[in-house]
CSV table of C-alpha atoms in Angstrom, one decimal:
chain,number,residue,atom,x,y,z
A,10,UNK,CA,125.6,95.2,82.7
A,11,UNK,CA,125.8,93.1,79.5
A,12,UNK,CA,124.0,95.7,76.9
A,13,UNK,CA,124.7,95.0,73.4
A,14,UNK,CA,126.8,97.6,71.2
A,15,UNK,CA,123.5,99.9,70.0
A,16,UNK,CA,121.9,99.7,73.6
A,17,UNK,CA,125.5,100.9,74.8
A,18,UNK,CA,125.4,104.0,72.6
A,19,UNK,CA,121.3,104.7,73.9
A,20,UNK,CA,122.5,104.1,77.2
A,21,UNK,CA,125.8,105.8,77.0
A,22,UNK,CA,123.8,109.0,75.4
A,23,UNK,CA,121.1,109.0,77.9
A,24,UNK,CA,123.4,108.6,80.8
A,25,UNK,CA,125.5,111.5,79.0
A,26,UNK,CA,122.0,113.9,79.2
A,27,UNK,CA,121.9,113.7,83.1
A,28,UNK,CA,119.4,110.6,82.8
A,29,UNK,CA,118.8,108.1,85.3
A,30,UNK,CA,118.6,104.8,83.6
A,31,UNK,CA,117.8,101.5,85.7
A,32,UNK,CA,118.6,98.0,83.9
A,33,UNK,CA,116.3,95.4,84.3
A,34,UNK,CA,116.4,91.9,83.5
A,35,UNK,CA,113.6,90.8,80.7
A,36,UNK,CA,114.2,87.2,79.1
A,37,UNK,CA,116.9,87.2,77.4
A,38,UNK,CA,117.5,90.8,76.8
A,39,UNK,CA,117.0,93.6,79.2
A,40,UNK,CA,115.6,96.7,79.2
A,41,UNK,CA,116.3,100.7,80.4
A,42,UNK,CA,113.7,101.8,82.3
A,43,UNK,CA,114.4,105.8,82.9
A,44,UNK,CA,111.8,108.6,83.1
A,45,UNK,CA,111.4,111.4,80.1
A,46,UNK,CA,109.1,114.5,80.5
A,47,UNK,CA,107.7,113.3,83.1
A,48,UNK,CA,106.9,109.4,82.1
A,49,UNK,CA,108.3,106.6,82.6
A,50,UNK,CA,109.7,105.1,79.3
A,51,UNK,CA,111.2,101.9,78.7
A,52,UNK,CA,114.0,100.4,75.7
A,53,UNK,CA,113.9,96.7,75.2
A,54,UNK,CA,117.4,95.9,73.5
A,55,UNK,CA,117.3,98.6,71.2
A,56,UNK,CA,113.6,99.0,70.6
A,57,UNK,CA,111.1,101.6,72.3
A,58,UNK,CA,107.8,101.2,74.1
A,59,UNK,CA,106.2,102.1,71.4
A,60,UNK,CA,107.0,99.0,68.9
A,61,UNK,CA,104.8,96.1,69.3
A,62,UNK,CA,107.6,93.7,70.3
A,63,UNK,CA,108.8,95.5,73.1
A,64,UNK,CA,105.1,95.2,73.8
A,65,UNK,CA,105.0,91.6,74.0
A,66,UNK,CA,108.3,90.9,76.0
A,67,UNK,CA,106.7,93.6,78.9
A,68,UNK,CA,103.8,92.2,79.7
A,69,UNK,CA,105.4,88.9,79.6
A,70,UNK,CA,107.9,89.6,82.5
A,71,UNK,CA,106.8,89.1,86.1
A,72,UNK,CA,110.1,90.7,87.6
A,73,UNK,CA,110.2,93.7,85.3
A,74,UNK,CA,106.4,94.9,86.8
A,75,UNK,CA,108.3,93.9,90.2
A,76,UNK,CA,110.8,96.8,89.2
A,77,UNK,CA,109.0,99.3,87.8
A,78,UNK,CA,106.8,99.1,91.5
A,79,UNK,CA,109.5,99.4,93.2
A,80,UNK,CA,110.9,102.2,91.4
A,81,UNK,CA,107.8,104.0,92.2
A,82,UNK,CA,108.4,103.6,95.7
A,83,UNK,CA,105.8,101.4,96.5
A,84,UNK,CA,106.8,98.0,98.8
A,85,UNK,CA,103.6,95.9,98.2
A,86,UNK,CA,105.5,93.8,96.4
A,87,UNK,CA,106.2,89.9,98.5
A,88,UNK,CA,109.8,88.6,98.4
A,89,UNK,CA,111.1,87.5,95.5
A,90,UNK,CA,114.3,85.5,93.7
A,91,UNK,CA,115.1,84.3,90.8
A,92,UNK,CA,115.1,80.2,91.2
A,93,UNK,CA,118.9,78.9,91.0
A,94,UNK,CA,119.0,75.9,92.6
A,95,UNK,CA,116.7,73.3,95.1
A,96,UNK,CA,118.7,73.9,97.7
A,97,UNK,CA,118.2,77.9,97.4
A,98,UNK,CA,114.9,77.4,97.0
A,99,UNK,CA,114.8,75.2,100.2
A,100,UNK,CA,116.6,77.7,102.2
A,101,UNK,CA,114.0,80.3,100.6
A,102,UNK,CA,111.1,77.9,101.6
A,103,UNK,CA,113.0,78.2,105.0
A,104,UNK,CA,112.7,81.7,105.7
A,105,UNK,CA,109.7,82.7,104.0
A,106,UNK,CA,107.3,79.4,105.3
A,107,UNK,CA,104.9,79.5,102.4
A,108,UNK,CA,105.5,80.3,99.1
A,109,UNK,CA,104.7,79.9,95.2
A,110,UNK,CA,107.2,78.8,92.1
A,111,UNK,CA,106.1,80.4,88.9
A,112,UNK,CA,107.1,81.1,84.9
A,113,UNK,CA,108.6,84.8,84.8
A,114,UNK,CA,107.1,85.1,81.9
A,115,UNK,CA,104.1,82.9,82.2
A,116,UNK,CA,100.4,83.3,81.7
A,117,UNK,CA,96.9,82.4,82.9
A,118,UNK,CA,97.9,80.8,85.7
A,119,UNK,CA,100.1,77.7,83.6
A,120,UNK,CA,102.4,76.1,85.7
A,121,UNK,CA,102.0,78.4,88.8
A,122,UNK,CA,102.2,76.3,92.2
A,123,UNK,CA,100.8,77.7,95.1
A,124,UNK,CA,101.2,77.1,99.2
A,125,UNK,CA,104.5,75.2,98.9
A,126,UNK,CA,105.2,74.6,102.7
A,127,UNK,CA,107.6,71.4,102.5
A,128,UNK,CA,110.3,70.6,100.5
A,129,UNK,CA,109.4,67.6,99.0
A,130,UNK,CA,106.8,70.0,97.4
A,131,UNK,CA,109.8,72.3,95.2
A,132,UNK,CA,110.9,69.8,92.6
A,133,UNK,CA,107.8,69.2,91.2
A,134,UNK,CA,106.6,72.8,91.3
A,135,UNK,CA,110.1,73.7,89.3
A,136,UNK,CA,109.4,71.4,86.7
A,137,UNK,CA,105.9,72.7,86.3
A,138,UNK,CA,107.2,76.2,85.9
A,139,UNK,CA,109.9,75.2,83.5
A,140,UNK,CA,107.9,73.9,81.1
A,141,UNK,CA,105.3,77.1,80.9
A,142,UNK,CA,108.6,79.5,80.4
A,143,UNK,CA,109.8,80.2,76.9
A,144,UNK,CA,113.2,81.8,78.7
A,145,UNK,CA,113.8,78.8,81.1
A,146,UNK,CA,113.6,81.5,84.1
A,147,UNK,CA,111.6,80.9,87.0
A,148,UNK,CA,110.6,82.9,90.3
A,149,UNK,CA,110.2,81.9,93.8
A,150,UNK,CA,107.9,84.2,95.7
A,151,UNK,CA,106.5,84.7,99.3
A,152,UNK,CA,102.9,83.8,99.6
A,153,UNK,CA,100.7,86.5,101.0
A,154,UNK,CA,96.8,86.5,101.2
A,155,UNK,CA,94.1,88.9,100.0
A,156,UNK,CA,92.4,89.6,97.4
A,157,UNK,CA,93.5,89.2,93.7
A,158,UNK,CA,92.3,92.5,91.9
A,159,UNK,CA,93.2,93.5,88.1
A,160,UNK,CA,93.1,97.4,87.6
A,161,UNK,CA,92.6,98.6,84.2
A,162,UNK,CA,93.9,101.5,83.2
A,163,UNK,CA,93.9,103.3,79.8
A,164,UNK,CA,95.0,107.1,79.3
A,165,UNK,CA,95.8,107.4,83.2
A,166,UNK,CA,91.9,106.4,83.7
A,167,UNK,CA,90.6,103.5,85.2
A,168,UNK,CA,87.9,101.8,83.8
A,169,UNK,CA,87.5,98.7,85.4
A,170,UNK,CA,88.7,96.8,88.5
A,171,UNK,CA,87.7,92.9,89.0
A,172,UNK,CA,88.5,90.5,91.8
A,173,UNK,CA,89.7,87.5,90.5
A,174,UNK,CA,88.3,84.2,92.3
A,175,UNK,CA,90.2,80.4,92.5
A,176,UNK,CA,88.2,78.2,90.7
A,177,UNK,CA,85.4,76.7,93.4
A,178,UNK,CA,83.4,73.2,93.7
A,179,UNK,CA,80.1,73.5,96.0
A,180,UNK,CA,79.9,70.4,98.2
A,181,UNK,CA,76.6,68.4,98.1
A,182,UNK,CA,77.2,65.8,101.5
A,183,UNK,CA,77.5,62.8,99.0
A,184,UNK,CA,80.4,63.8,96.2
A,185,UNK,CA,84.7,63.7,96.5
A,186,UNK,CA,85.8,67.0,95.7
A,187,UNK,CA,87.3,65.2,92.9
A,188,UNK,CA,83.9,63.7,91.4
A,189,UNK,CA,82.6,67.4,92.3
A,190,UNK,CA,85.3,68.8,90.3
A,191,UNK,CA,84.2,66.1,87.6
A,192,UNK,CA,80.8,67.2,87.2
A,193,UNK,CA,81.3,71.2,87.6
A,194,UNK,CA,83.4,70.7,84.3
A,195,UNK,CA,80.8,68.6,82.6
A,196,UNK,CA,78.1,69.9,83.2
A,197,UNK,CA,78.0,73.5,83.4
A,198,UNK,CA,77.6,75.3,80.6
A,199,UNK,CA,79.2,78.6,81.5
A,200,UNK,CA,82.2,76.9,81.4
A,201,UNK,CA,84.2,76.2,78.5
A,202,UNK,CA,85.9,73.3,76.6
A,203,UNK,CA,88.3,75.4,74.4
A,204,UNK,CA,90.0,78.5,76.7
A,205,UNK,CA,88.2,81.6,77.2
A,206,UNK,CA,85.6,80.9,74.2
A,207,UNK,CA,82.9,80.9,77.5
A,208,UNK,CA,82.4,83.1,80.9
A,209,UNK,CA,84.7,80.3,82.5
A,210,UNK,CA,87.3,78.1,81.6
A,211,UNK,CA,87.1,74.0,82.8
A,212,UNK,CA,88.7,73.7,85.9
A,213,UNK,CA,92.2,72.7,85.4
A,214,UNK,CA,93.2,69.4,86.6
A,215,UNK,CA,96.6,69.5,86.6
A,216,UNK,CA,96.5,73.1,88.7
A,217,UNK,CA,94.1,70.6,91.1
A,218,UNK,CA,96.9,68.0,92.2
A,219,UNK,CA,99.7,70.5,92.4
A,220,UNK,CA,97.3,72.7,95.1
A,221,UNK,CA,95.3,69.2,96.3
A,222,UNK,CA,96.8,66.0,98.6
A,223,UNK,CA,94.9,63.1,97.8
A,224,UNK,CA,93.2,63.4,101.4
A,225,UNK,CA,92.0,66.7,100.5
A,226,UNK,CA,90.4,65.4,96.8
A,227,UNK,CA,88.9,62.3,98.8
A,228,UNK,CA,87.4,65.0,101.5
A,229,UNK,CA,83.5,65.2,101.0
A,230,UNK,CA,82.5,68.7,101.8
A,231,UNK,CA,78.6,69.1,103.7
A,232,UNK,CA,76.1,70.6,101.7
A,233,UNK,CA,76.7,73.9,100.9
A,234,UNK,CA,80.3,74.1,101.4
A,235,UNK,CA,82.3,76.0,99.6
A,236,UNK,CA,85.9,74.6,98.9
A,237,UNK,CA,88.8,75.7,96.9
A,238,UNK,CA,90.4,73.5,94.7
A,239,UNK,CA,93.2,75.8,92.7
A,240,UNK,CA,96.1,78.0,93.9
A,241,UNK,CA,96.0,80.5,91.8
A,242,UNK,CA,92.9,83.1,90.8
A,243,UNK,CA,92.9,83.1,87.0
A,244,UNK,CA,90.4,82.0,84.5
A,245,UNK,CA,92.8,79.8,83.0
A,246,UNK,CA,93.0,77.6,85.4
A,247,UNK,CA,88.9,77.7,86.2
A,248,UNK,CA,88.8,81.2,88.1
A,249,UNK,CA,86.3,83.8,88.0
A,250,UNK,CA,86.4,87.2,87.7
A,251,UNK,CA,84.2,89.7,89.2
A,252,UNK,CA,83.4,93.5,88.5
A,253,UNK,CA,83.9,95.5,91.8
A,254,UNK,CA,84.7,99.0,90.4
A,255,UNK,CA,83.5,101.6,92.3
A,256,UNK,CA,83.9,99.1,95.7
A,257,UNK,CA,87.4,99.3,96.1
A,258,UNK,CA,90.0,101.8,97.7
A,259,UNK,CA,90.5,104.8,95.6
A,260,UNK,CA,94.4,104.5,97.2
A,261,UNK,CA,94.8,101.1,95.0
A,262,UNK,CA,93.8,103.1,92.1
A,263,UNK,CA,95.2,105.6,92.4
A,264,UNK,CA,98.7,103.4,92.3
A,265,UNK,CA,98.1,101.2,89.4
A,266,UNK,CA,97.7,105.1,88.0
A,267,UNK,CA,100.7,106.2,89.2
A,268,UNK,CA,102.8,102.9,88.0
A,269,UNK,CA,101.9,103.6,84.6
A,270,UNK,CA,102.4,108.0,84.6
């Protein structure tokens, strides 16, 4: 535990109350995550939850929502490390078979590679992640399948839930999924040039080749075919998202509840 002199003295004097406090790792701070009549509250450096900056650097870091799950018992979080090395990574790639690199405090989907099953696949995905994280941190992280659902929550309610959807081409017997993936960005309108100014963003090219071999963007789907062309499910790289409140287990909401009381 590295804590600076003023986040010694909180921690000393909460420690010194009889209160549990965990340290977690969040850029290049960290934070103490404890509970206090009965929420969870959290101190970035020195700051509360409640200042805007301490804001910002939460809902930045991937591994910190990875802790504050797991604190709340719940194990539906995949395996995950902190990147150190290619060769770690390979011997992670070994054991887990499938996995994704991403920023740890990333966005949108930007330099988040997907279905990494070889080797060969692990430098470039680094180098895509470094460049999306302002901290130079990256995280490797088991692969699993489902479906991508956001939960919103304010004031312990939820008032929304939407599954999110990789971004799509439709195959007409005739087109690449490359020249599909060509045309669904120029010529429909719903989705848009500048990010999130429509109900779609363009389908992001560079999140295409990472996901894509060149067999699969030269692969002419029949007509009707649905075929994905993007790892990961967010708008920014040309998902969709789609309202399914009221359709979905009142067990998952009832967690995304509980990780925020």
């Amino acid at each position: 535990m590295n804590l600076k002199i003023t986040a010694q003295s909180i921690y000393q004097e909460l420690t010194e109350r009889g209160i549990d406090v965990s340290i977690v790792r969040l850029n290049l701070t960290q934070a103490m995550v404890f509970n206090y009549a009965g929420k969870m509250r959290v101190i970035v450096g020195s700051n509360p939850d409640i200042a805007n900056a301490s804001f910002s650097t939460i809902a930045q870091n991937k591994n910190f929502t990875y802790e504050v799950v797991k604190k709340h018992g719940m194990t539906s979080v995949p395996e995950t490390e902190t990147f150190e090395s290619v060769s770690q990574a390979e011997e992670f790639l070994k054991v887990n078979k499938r996995i994704v690199i991403k920023p740890v405090d990333g966005a949108h989907g930007n330099g988040v590679t997907t279905n990494i099953t070889k080797p060969r696949q692990i430098e470039q995905a680094v180098e895509a992640a470094l460049s999306r994280s302002e901290s130079e941190k990256i995280l490797l992280q088991k692969q699993i399948d489902g479906t991508d659902l956001r939960v919103l929550v304010i004031d312990n309610e939820c008032v929304g839930v939407v599954s999110r959807e990789p971004a799509r081409v439709v195959g007409d017997g005739e087109s690449t999924v490359l020249e599909l993936i060509e045309h669904e960005n120029m010529h429909n309108s719903d989705r848009g040039e500048t990010p999130y100014t429509k109900k779609m963003n363009k389908i992001d090219i560079d999140a295409v080749m990472r996901f894509l071999s060149a067999s699969q963007l030269s692969y002419v789907p029949g007509i009707g075919e649905i075929f994905q062309v993007v790892g990961t499910a967010n708008i920014g790289t040309g998902g969709r998202s789609v309202e399914c409140y009221g359709i979905v287990p009142e067990a998952l909401i009832d967690q995304a509840i509980k990780i925020l009381s």
